[in-house]
Structures are given as structure tokens and as C-alpha cells.
Short mmCIF file of C-alpha atoms and ligand atoms in Angstrom, two decimals:
data_model
loop_
_atom_site.label_atom_id
_atom_site.label_comp_id
_atom_site.label_asym_id
_atom_site.label_seq_id
_atom_site.Cartn_x
_atom_site.Cartn_y
_atom_site.Cartn_z
CA MET A 1 -20.99 9.57 -8.88
CA LYS A 2 -19.57 6.06 -9.22
CA LEU A 3 -17.21 5.76 -11.97
CA ILE A 4 -15.42 2.86 -13.42
CA LEU A 5 -12.35 4.56 -15.61
CA LEU A 6 -11.02 0.94 -18.71
CA GLY A 7 -8.61 1.77 -20.56
CA ALA A 8 -5.46 -0.53 -22.41
CA PRO A 9 -1.80 -0.18 -20.22
CA GLY A 10 -0.26 2.98 -21.21
CA ALA A 11 -3.67 4.66 -21.63
CA GLY A 12 -3.24 7.32 -19.20
CA LYS A 13 -5.86 6.19 -16.86
CA GLY A 14 -3.95 6.64 -13.78
CA THR A 15 -3.38 10.32 -14.77
CA GLN A 16 -6.77 10.58 -15.07
CA ALA A 17 -7.78 9.37 -12.39
CA GLU A 18 -6.08 11.67 -10.35
CA ARG A 19 -7.33 14.91 -12.31
CA ILE A 20 -11.10 13.43 -11.65
CA ALA A 21 -10.99 11.74 -8.03
CA GLU A 22 -9.52 15.42 -6.75
CA GLN A 23 -12.47 17.62 -9.30
CA TYR A 24 -15.05 15.41 -7.89
CA GLY A 25 -14.19 14.74 -4.51
CA LEU A 26 -14.21 10.30 -5.28
CA ALA A 27 -12.01 8.07 -3.43
CA HIS A 28 -9.81 6.92 -6.33
CA ILE A 29 -9.75 3.57 -5.70
CA SER A 30 -6.41 2.29 -8.40
CA THR A 31 -6.08 -1.87 -7.28
CA GLY A 32 -2.47 -1.28 -8.95
CA ASP A 33 -1.58 0.97 -6.93
CA MET A 34 -3.28 -0.92 -3.92
CA LEU A 35 -1.94 -4.00 -5.47
CA ARG A 36 2.14 -1.70 -4.70
CA ALA A 37 1.58 -1.10 -1.65
CA GLU A 38 1.18 -4.57 -0.05
CA MET A 39 4.53 -5.52 -2.40
CA LYS A 40 6.45 -2.38 -0.56
CA LYS A 41 4.86 -3.38 2.96
CA GLY A 42 6.08 -7.25 1.80
CA THR A 43 2.30 -8.38 2.84
CA GLU A 44 1.33 -11.70 2.32
CA LEU A 45 -0.65 -10.62 -0.47
CA GLY A 46 2.75 -8.29 -2.47
CA VAL A 47 4.20 -11.33 -2.43
CA MET A 48 1.75 -12.86 -4.02
CA ALA A 49 0.69 -10.11 -6.42
CA LYS A 50 4.19 -9.68 -7.36
CA SER A 51 4.80 -13.28 -9.33
CA PHE A 52 1.84 -12.42 -11.18
CA THR A 53 2.90 -8.35 -11.88
CA ASP A 54 5.98 -9.48 -12.44
CA LYS A 55 4.94 -11.07 -15.38
CA GLY A 56 2.11 -9.12 -16.90
CA GLU A 57 -0.75 -11.50 -15.61
CA LEU A 58 -3.57 -10.74 -14.04
CA VAL A 59 -3.80 -11.79 -10.17
CA PRO A 60 -6.68 -13.84 -9.65
CA ASP A 61 -10.26 -12.27 -9.69
CA ASP A 62 -11.06 -14.02 -5.99
CA VAL A 63 -7.87 -11.66 -4.28
CA ILE A 64 -8.49 -8.69 -6.81
CA ILE A 65 -12.58 -8.78 -5.70
CA ALA A 66 -12.57 -9.51 -1.97
CA MET A 67 -9.77 -6.56 -2.07
CA VAL A 68 -12.19 -4.13 -3.83
CA GLN A 69 -15.15 -5.55 -2.18
CA LYS A 70 -13.64 -4.14 1.42
CA ARG A 71 -12.31 -1.02 -0.06
CA ILE A 72 -15.60 0.12 -1.29
CA SER A 73 -17.32 -0.77 2.31
CA GLU A 74 -15.02 2.48 3.66
CA ARG A 75 -16.62 5.77 4.57
CA ASP A 76 -14.47 7.55 2.55
CA CYS A 77 -16.62 5.59 -0.75
CA ASP A 78 -19.55 7.08 0.75
CA ASN A 79 -19.33 10.33 -1.12
CA GLY A 80 -18.88 8.84 -4.79
CA PHE A 81 -16.09 6.98 -6.12
CA LEU A 82 -14.00 5.98 -9.43
CA LEU A 83 -12.38 2.16 -10.12
CA ASP A 84 -9.21 2.80 -11.46
CA GLY A 85 -7.50 -0.65 -13.11
CA PHE A 86 -10.96 -2.62 -11.89
CA PRO A 87 -13.16 -5.05 -13.40
CA ARG A 88 -10.25 -6.14 -15.44
CA THR A 89 -12.32 -9.84 -16.47
CA VAL A 90 -15.76 -10.55 -17.24
CA ASN A 91 -15.89 -12.53 -13.58
CA GLN A 92 -14.46 -9.41 -11.83
CA ALA A 93 -17.09 -7.52 -13.83
CA ASP A 94 -20.00 -10.12 -12.48
CA ALA A 95 -19.46 -9.96 -8.65
CA LEU A 96 -19.15 -6.05 -9.18
CA LYS A 97 -22.47 -6.06 -9.96
CA THR A 98 -23.78 -7.39 -7.04
CA ILE A 99 -21.05 -5.06 -4.65
CA SER A 100 -22.31 -1.70 -5.89
CA ASP A 101 -23.98 -0.09 -9.00
CA ILE A 102 -22.06 2.07 -11.24
CA ASP A 103 -23.49 5.40 -12.80
CA MET A 104 -20.62 5.59 -15.85
CA VAL A 105 -17.41 3.81 -17.34
CA VAL A 106 -15.35 5.61 -18.82
CA ASN A 107 -13.04 4.28 -21.58
CA ILE A 108 -9.89 6.08 -22.50
CA ASP A 109 -9.23 4.44 -25.63
CA VAL A 110 -5.56 4.82 -27.07
CA PRO A 111 -4.67 3.02 -30.56
CA THR A 112 -2.10 -0.77 -29.67
CA GLU A 113 1.40 0.66 -31.42
CA ARG A 114 0.88 4.25 -29.36
CA LEU A 115 1.00 2.46 -25.94
CA VAL A 116 4.40 1.34 -25.46
CA ALA A 117 5.90 4.22 -26.63
CA ARG A 118 3.87 5.54 -23.61
CA ILE A 119 4.71 2.77 -20.78
CA SER A 120 8.16 2.77 -21.54
CA GLY A 121 8.55 6.68 -21.01
CA ARG A 122 7.12 6.14 -17.94
CA ARG A 123 8.65 7.07 -14.34
CA MET A 124 6.21 7.04 -11.47
CA CYS A 125 7.05 8.83 -8.07
CA PRO A 126 7.54 6.17 -4.74
CA GLY A 127 6.07 8.88 -1.90
CA CYS A 128 2.74 9.74 -3.79
CA GLY A 129 2.41 7.74 -6.81
CA ALA A 130 2.16 10.31 -9.16
CA SER A 131 3.50 9.50 -12.92
CA PHE A 132 5.58 10.93 -15.35
CA HIS A 133 6.42 10.67 -18.89
CA ILE A 134 9.82 11.64 -20.20
CA SER A 135 8.53 13.18 -22.91
CA MET A 136 7.22 15.91 -20.71
CA TYR A 137 9.24 16.40 -17.77
CA ARG A 138 12.98 15.52 -17.64
CA GLY A 139 13.36 15.67 -13.83
CA SER A 140 13.93 12.71 -11.75
CA ILE A 141 12.67 13.74 -8.88
CA CYS A 142 9.09 14.29 -8.08
CA ASP A 143 7.99 17.95 -9.05
CA LYS A 144 5.23 17.39 -5.98
CA CYS A 145 6.87 15.60 -3.21
CA GLY A 146 10.60 15.42 -3.59
CA ALA A 147 10.96 11.54 -3.95
CA GLU A 148 13.02 10.60 -6.79
CA LEU A 149 11.35 8.79 -9.56
CA TYR A 150 11.68 4.79 -10.74
CA ILE A 151 10.41 3.10 -13.25
CA ARG A 152 7.79 0.15 -12.58
CA ASP A 153 8.54 -3.54 -12.83
CA ASP A 154 5.89 -4.25 -15.22
CA ASP A 155 6.63 -1.33 -17.41
CA LYS A 156 10.23 -3.13 -18.67
CA GLU A 157 9.81 -3.79 -22.50
CA GLU A 158 9.69 -7.74 -21.55
CA THR A 159 6.38 -7.47 -19.42
CA VAL A 160 4.59 -4.95 -21.17
CA TYR A 161 4.01 -6.91 -24.71
CA ASN A 162 2.33 -9.19 -22.30
CA ARG A 163 -0.01 -6.70 -20.06
CA ILE A 164 -1.07 -5.65 -23.85
CA LYS A 165 -1.78 -9.32 -24.61
CA VAL A 166 -2.99 -10.03 -21.53
CA TYR A 167 -5.23 -6.79 -21.77
CA ASN A 168 -6.48 -7.44 -25.57
CA GLU A 169 -7.89 -11.10 -24.04
CA LYS A 170 -9.64 -10.89 -21.22
CA THR A 171 -10.10 -6.90 -20.15
CA GLN A 172 -11.20 -6.02 -24.02
CA PRO A 173 -14.16 -7.91 -23.28
CA LEU A 174 -15.50 -4.78 -21.11
CA ILE A 175 -16.03 -3.37 -23.96
CA ASP A 176 -18.66 -4.84 -24.82
CA TYR A 177 -20.07 -6.10 -21.65
CA TYR A 178 -21.00 -2.36 -20.76
CA THR A 179 -22.01 -0.74 -24.73
CA ASP A 180 -24.53 -3.57 -23.39
CA ASN A 181 -25.40 -2.13 -20.57
CA GLY A 182 -25.76 0.84 -22.12
CA LEU A 183 -22.95 1.94 -19.21
CA LEU A 184 -20.16 2.87 -21.68
CA LYS A 185 -18.91 6.21 -22.98
CA SER A 186 -15.28 6.81 -25.02
CA VAL A 187 -13.15 9.27 -24.90
CA ASP A 188 -10.09 9.69 -27.58
CA GLY A 189 -7.13 9.30 -25.41
CA ASP A 190 -4.62 9.64 -28.26
CA LYS A 191 -4.37 13.81 -27.29
CA SER A 192 -2.62 15.59 -24.42
CA PRO A 193 -3.55 15.40 -20.89
CA GLU A 194 -5.71 18.25 -20.53
CA GLN A 195 -7.67 17.69 -23.73
CA VAL A 196 -8.66 13.83 -22.83
CA PHE A 197 -9.90 15.46 -18.81
CA GLU A 198 -11.70 18.13 -20.41
CA SER A 199 -12.97 15.63 -22.80
CA ILE A 200 -14.17 13.28 -19.60
CA LYS A 201 -15.32 16.41 -17.60
CA VAL A 202 -18.09 16.58 -20.87
CA LEU A 203 -19.25 13.18 -20.59
CA LEU A 204 -19.62 13.29 -16.35
CA LYS A 205 -21.93 16.92 -16.34
CA GLU A 206 -24.38 14.05 -17.65
CA LEU A 207 -23.93 12.79 -14.10
CA LYS A 208 -24.43 15.99 -12.67
P1 AMP B 301 -1.45 -1.52 -13.01
O1 AMP B 301 -1.63 -0.34 -11.86
O2 AMP B 301 -3.45 -1.15 -13.36
O3 AMP B 301 -1.45 -1.19 -14.62
O4 AMP B 301 -1.76 -2.39 -12.21
C1 AMP B 301 -0.49 -3.67 -12.02
C2 AMP B 301 -0.65 -4.85 -12.14
O5 AMP B 301 -1.26 -4.87 -11.04
C3 AMP B 301 -1.49 -4.98 -13.37
O6 AMP B 301 -0.70 -5.65 -14.31
C4 AMP B 301 -2.06 -7.28 -12.81
O7 AMP B 301 -1.00 -7.81 -12.69
C5 AMP B 301 -2.65 -6.24 -10.92
N1 AMP B 301 -4.08 -5.57 -11.14
C6 AMP B 301 -4.22 -4.26 -11.11
N2 AMP B 301 -5.40 -4.22 -11.10
C7 AMP B 301 -6.13 -5.74 -11.06
C8 AMP B 301 -7.24 -6.38 -11.43
N3 AMP B 301 -8.31 -5.84 -11.11
N4 AMP B 301 -7.10 -7.74 -11.61
C9 AMP B 301 -6.00 -8.62 -11.74
N5 AMP B 301 -4.73 -7.91 -11.87
C10 AMP B 301 -4.98 -7.04 -11.55
#
């Protein structure tokens, strides 16, 4: 399976991506996680990326496309992969066409007014990358690996509004893009993570 997970910031892409990748044995390719790893290491790419992510802006297409192309060529992607956070622009989607075919695009649909509350309650684990929401988990320590949870710099309220605006302008057009080529399937993301995952599994049965 070669899948794309689409959705606005806070729609629950990361949470669902982890579950899907585990259940179907897919390589989980999160461009956001890859950039955060570069930032943590303080590489040139990381420093450059941070100047965009901190403002809620997108990192330039050529940088992201090169990063994904390299990642998809790695061996663990031979058995299938799940793209989480890529593509985010029509330009990236066009480039992806030249890199790999795709079996399905799953769009997690959440009403815009729910996104800010979801993002501002998010807590991340620096150790294993898991994310939690304070409405479901009140602890300050990751229950998977024991690391201390933190709030992503770009989850702060002033940045969140710009991320949603950027999503509406640059990424939302991909809904039409993938509807037109018949790959798009949508699930109602305004439900519990378990219910959303069940809906996604129903869709993925079509591919088996
Ligand atoms: P995410 O973890 O997917 O929400 O990504 C965090 C931030 O990384 C985004 O707000 C962007 O600044 C940047 N980013 C991640 N994926 C991409 C992409 N495909 N294109 C451009 N920027 C990206």
C-alpha cells in the first residue's frame, strides 16, 4: 500500500498515521517529524526549516521534495509507505507523481472551528514522537517511553492561526486535485481516535 494522509493541522494525522503504519506494516513518512529531527540536531536544514515552521509557514517545496524523494528510495519503503504531511502544495503533489504512484489518499475531515482547541491541547513526546491531548491524558510524562512531554513551538496560539490559513490556501486545493484523479476518500475526523481509525480500516479494505 502506498498511501497519503491529508488533513488540516490538528486533524489527527499523526495519531492515525502511527496506527495505520503499525497495523499494515508501512513505513511512516512524516515530513514534520523529519524536519523536527533536523532541528533537534541543529543541522543546516534544521536551522533553515525552523525559520519557516516557527511562523507557521511552509518550508520551500524543493527542499521538501528532495527530502521525500530520498526517503521513499530507502529499503523499508519497498513494502509500502504512508505519507503524513506530504504533499502540502499542488507543486509537491505534481512532483510526487514523478517519484511514485499512490493507491489512496485518505482525508481526515475536521471542522475548522475544532482545530484550534485540538492543537492547543496537544502535548508531544521528544523521545518517541507520540502525541497526546490533555482532554484524554493529563500526565506530563510519556506513557510509552517515559520522556517529559512538551508543547511544540508551532502549536502556540499565535502560530496556529497562520498554519490553518496556510492550510486553507495551499493544501486544501489538494482535496480537489485528488478527487479529480479518483484517489480521494474522506473520513469524519470529528470523532474519537478509535472511531476514526475504524473508518480508515473500512476504506483500506478496498485495497486488499
Ligand atoms: P507537521 O508536523 O506535519 O504539522 O509539520 C510541521 C511544520 O513543518 C509545518 O507547519 C511546516 O512548516 C513544515 N512542513 C511539514 N511538512 C511540510 C511539507 N510537506 N511542505 C512544507 N512544509 C512542511
